[in-house]
Coordinates of C-alpha atoms in Angstrom, one line a residue:
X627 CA 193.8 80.6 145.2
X628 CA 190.0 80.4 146.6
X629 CA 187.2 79.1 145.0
X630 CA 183.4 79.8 145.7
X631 CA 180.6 80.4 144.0
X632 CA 176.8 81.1 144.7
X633 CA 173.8 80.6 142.6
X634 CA 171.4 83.2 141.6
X635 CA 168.1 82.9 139.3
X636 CA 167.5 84.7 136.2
X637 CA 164.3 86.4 135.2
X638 CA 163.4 86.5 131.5
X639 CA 162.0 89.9 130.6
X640 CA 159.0 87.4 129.1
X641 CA 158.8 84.0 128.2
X642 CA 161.0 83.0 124.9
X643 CA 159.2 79.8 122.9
X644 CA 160.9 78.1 120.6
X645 CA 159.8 75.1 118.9
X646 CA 160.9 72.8 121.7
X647 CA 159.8 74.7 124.6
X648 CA 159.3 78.0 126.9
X649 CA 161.9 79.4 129.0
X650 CA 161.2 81.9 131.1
X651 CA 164.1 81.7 134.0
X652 CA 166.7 79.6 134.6
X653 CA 169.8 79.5 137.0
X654 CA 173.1 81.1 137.2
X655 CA 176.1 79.3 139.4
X656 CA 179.0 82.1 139.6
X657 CA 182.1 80.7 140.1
X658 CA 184.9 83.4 141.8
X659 CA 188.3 82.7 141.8
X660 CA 190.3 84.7 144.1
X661 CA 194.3 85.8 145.0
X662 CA 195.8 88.9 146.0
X663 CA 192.8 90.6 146.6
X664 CA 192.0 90.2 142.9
X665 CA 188.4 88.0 141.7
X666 CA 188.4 86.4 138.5
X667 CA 184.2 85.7 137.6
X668 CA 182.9 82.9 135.6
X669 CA 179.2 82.1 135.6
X670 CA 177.8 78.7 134.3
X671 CA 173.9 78.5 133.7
X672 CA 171.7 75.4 134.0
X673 CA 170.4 73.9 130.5
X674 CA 167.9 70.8 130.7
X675 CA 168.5 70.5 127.0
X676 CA 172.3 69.9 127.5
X677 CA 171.9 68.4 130.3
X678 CA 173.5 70.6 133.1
X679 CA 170.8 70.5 136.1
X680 CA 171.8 73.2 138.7
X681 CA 173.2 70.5 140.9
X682 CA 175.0 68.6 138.5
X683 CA 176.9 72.3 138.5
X684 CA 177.5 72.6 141.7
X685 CA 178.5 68.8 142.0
X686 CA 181.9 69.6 139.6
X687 CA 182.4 72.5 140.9
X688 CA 183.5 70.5 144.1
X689 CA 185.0 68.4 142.7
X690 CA 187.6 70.7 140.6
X691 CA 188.2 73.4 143.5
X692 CA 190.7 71.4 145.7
X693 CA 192.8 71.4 142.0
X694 CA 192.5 74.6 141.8
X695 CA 192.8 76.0 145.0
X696 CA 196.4 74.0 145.1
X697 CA 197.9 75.5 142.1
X698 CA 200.2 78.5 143.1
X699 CA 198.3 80.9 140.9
X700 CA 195.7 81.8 138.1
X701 CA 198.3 81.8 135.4
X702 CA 199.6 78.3 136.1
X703 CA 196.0 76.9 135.7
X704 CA 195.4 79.3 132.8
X705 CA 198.4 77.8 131.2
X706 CA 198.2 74.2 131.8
X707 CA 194.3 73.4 132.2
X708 CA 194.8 70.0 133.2
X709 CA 196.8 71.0 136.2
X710 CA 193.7 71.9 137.3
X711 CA 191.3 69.3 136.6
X712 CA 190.2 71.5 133.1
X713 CA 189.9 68.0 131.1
X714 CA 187.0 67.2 128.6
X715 CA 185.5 64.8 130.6
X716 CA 183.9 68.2 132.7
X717 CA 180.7 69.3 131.5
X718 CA 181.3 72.0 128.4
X719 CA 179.0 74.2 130.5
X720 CA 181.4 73.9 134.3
X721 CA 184.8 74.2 131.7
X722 CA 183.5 76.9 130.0
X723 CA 182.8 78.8 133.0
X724 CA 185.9 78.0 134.8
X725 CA 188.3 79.1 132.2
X726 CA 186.5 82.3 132.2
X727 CA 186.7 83.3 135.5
X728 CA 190.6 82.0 135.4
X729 CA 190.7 84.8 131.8
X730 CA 189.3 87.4 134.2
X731 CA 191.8 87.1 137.1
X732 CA 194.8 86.6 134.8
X733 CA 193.6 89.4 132.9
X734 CA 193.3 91.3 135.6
X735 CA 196.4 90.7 137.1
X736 CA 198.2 91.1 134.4
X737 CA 196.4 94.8 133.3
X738 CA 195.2 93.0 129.9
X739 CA 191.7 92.7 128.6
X740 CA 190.8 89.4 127.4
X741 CA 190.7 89.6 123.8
X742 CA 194.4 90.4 124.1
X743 CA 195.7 87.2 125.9
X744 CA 193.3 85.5 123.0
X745 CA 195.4 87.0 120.2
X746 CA 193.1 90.1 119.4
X747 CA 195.0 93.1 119.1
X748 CA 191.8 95.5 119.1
X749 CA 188.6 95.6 120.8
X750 CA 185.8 93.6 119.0
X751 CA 182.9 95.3 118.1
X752 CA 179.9 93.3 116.3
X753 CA 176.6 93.6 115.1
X754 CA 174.9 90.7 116.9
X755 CA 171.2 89.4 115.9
X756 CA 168.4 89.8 118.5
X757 CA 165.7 86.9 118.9
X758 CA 162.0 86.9 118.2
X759 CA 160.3 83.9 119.7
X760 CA 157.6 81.9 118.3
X761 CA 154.9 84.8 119.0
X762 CA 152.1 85.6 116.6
X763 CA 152.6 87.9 113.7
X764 CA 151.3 91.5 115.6
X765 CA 153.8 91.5 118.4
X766 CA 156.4 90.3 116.5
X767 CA 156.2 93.1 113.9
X768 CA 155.7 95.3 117.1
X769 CA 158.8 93.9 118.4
X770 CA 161.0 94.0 115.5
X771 CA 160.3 97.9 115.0
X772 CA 161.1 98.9 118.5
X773 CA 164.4 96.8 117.9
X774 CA 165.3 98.6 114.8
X775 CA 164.6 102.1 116.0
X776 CA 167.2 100.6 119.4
X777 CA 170.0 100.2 116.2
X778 CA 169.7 96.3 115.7
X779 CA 170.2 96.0 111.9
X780 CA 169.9 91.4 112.8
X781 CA 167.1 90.1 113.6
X782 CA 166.8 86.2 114.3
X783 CA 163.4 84.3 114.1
X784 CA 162.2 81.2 116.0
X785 CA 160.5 78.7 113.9
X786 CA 158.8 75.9 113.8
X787 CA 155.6 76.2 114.6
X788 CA 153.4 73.2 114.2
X789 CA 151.5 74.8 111.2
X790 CA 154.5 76.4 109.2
X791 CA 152.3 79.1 107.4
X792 CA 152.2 80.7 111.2
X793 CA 156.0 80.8 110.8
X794 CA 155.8 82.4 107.4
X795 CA 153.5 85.2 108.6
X796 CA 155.8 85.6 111.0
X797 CA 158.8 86.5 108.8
X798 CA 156.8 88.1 106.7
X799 CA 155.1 90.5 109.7
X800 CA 159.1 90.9 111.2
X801 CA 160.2 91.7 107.7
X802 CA 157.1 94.8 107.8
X803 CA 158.5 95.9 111.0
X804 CA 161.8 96.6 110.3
X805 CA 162.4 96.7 106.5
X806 CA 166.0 97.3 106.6
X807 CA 166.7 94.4 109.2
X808 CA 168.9 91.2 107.6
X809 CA 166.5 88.0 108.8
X810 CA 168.0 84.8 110.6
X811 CA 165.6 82.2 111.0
X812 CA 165.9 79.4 113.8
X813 CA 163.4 76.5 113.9
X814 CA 166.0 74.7 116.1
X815 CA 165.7 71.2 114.2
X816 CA 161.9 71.2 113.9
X817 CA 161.4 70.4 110.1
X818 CA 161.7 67.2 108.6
X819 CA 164.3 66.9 105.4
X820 CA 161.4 67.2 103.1
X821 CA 159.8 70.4 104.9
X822 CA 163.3 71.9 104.9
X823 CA 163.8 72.1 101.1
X824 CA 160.0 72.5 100.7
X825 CA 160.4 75.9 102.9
X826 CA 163.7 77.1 102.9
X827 CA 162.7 78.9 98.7
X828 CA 159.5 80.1 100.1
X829 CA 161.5 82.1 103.7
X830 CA 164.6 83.4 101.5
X831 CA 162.1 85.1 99.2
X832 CA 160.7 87.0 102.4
X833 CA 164.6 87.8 103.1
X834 CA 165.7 85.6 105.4
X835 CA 169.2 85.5 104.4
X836 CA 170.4 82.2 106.3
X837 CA 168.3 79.7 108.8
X838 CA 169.9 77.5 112.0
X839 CA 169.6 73.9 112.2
X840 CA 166.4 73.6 109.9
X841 CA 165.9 69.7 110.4
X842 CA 166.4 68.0 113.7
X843 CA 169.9 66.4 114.6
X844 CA 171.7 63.6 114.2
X845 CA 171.5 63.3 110.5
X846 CA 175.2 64.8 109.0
X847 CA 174.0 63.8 105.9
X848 CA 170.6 65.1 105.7
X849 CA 171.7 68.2 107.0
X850 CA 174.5 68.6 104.1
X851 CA 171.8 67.9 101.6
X852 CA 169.4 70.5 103.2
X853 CA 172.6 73.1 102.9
X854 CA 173.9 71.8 99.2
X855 CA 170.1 72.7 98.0
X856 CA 169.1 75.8 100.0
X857 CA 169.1 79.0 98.5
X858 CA 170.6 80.6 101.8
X859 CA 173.3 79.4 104.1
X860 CA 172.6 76.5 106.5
X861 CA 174.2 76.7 109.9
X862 CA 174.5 73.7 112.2
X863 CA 173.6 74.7 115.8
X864 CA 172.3 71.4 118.1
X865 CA 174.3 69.6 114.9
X866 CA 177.5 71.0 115.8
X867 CA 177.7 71.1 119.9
X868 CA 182.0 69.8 120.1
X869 CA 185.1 70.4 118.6
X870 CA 184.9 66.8 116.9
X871 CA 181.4 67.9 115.5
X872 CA 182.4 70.9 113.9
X873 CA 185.4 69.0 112.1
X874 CA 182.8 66.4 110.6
X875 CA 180.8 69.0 109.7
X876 CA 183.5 71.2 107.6
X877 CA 182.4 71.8 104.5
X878 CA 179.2 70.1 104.4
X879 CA 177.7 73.4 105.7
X880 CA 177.8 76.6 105.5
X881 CA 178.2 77.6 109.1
X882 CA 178.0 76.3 112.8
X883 CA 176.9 77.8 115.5
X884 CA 179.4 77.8 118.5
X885 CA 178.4 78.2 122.0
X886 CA 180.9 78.2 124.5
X887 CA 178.6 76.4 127.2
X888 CA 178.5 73.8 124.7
X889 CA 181.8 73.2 123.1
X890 CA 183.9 74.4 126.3
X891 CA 185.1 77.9 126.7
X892 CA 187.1 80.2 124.2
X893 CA 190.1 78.1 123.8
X894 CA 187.8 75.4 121.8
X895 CA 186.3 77.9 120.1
X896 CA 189.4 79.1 118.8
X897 CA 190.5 75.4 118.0
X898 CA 187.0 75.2 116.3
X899 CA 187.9 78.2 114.3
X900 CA 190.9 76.9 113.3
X901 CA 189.8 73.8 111.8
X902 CA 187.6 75.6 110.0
X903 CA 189.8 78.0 108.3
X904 CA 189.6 77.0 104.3
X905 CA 186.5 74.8 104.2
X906 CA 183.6 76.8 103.1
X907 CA 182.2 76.3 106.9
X908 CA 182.6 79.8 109.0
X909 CA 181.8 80.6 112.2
X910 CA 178.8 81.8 114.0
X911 CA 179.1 82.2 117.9
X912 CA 175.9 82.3 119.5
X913 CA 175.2 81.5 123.6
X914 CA 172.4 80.6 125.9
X915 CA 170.2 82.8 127.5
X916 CA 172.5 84.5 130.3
X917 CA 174.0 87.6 132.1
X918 CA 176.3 89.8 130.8
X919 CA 179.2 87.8 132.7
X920 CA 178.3 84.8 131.0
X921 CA 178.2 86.2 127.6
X922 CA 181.6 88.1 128.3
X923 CA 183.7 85.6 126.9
X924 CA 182.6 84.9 123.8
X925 CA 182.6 88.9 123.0
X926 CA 186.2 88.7 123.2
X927 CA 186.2 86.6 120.0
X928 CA 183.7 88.3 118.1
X929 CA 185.9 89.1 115.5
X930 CA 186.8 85.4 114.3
X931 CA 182.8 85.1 113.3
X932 CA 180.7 85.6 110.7
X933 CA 177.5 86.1 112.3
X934 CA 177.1 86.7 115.8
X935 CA 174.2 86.2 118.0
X936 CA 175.1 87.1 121.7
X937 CA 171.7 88.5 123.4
X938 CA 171.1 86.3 125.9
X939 CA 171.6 89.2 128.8
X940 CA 169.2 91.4 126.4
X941 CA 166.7 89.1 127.2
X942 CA 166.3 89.4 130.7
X943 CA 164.2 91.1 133.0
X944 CA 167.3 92.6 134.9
X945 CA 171.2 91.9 134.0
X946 CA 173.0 91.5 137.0
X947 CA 176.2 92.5 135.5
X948 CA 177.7 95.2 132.7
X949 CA 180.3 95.7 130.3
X950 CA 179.3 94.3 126.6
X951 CA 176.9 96.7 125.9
X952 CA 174.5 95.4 123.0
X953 CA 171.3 97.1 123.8
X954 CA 172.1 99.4 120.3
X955 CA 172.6 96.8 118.4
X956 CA 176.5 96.4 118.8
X957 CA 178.3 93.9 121.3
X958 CA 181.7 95.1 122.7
X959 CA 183.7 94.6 125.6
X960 CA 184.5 97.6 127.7
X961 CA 188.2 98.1 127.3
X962 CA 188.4 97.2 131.4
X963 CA 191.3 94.4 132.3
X964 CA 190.3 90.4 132.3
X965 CA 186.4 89.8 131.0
X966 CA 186.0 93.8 131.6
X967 CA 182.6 93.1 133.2
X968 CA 181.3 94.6 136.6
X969 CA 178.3 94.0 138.7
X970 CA 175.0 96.4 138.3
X971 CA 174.2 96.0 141.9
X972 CA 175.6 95.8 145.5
X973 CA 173.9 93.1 147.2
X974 CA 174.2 89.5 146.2
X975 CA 170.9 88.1 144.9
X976 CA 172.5 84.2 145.4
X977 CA 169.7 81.7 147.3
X978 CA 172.3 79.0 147.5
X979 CA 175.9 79.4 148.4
X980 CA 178.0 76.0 147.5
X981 CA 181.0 76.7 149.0
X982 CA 183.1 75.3 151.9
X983 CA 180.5 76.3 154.3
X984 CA 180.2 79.9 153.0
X985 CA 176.2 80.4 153.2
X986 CA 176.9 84.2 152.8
X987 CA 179.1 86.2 151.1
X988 CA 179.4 89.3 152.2
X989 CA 178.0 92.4 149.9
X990 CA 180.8 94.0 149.3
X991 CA 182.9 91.0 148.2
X992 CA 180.1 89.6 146.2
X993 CA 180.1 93.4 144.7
X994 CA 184.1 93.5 144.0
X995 CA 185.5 93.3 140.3

């Protein structure tokens, strides 16, 4: 096998504010695994709140290629991550994005789409939420109508504005736009234990119908008394970031919010929904803000969750890649073999290549499924 990968930027359509901060690019490494002429694609994206610099990236990517490229093929890797240096002690982020592009080749190679070699008989399809940011009530309302006229019948809310009344107009303005939409709300741990049950009454009787990490982390047992009083379902997201945190977390909430950049890939998530199974805790899968490669994986498990939030490639300015659709509303893979996903453009757009020495890739191989 051969390993390379490039890194590209990605453009946010605009600037997303949450209560933590603005984000309105960040990197992409995509990681390409190749054998008979076949290229499995993974793509990892940088996080400062996780902790995954571009370099950092880059730094285990070299370190795990001379594993890989030793194995005889995808499927032996696929089968036995550790074999190929696939071990927790990688960064969720580099894992994640590893096992994916190793899903896509053997998928590929094989004739399957993912979601079959993860143990989904038919094609997900699934409403997923898109995000407002922290904007002030007339745009958002503006937003939230275009979006409901585009089919999305979820819409999730950032919160946590430093005067909370701003959020609650907000809502309320979102809530005006698109009158039919069910309302997630998201202040992504801003609120205090006190301001969550002061608040939580006063959203749900503007419709929000469940709220994300409403106090900040670190605190299981605040958080499970914010959730035992609330009057809508509490789901842990910066809470609930490993397989180990989701256990402790089972049945203390109502939900968690599983990302595969931070829990490690699809074969966590499934252990995560496994351990859930019976506990009164269900599943949400969300992601970072990414291209449609990136959010690829986690479509192929939409199925096993109760609410799904996978727009990160609707928010950018341009998505270098297709095949999950989402821009009515629905997410769904495209019935193509491994992660079913294709590039939207024939030139590379990478302005670092970290590879063996391979500065440029060529367009066409950069192009190729």
């Amino acid at each position: 096998m051969k390993v390379t990968w490039h890194t590209t930027a990605l453009e946010l359509a605009e600037p997303l504010r949450i209560s933590r901060s603005v984000m309105a690019r960040r990197d992409a490494v995509w990681i390409r695994i190749e054998q008979g002429g076949l290229r499995g694609w993974g793509e990892a994206v940088s996080s400062d709140y996780l902790g995954l610099p571009t370099d950092r990236i880059v730094h285990h990517l070299t370190a795990v290629r001379p594993l890989l490229e030793r194995l005889p093929d995808p499927e032996t890797a696929w089968e036995d991550p550790t074999t190929a240096g696939l071990t927790p002690e990688l960064p969720a982020g580099v894992l994640a994005a590893v096992e994916a592009a190793l899903l896509d080749l053997t998928g590929k190679r094989s004739g399957r789409a993912a979601h079959l070699m993860l143990g989904s008989p038919d094609a997900p399809a699934a409403v997923t939420a898109r995000t407002i940011g922290i904007v002030a009530p007339v745009p958002a309302a503006a937003q939230a109508a275009r979006l409901a006229v585009s089919g999305f019948t979820v819409l999730k809310i950032k919160a946590g504005s430093p005067d909370p009344a701003e959020d609650l107009a907000r809502v309320d303005a979102v809530r005006t736009g698109a009158p039919e939409a069910s309302l997630l709300l998201d202040p992504n741990g801003a609120w205090t234990e006190r301001q969550a049950h002061e608040l939580l009454p006063r959203f749900a009787a503007l419709g929000v119908t469940a709220v994300e990490q409403p106090i900040a982390p670190g605190d299981h047992a605040a958080l499970a008394r914010v959730a035992k009083e609330s009057p809508v379902p509490v789901i842990a997201d910066e809470d609930a970031v490993s397989y180990e945190d989701a256990v402790a977390l089972a049945g203390l909430v109502q939900g968690v919010n599983v990302k595969l950049a931070k829990c490690g890939g699809v074969r966590a998530a499934q252990r995560i929904h496994e351990a859930l199974r019976g506990s009164g805790t269900e599943l949400m899968l969300g992601c970072l803000t990414a291209s449609s490669l990136g959010i690829a994986p986690a479509v192929h498990l939409a199925d096993r969750a109760r609410w799904v939030d996978l727009d990160g490639h609707l928010l950018l300015a341009d998505d270098p890649w297709t095949g999950i659709g989402g821009r009515d509303g629905t997410v769904r893979p495209s019935g193509r073999a491994g992660l079913g996903v294709r590039r939207t453009e024939a030139e590379p757009r990478a302005r670092a290549t970290a590879s063996a020495g391979l500065r440029d890739q060529g367009a066409a191989e950069a192009a190729a499924p």
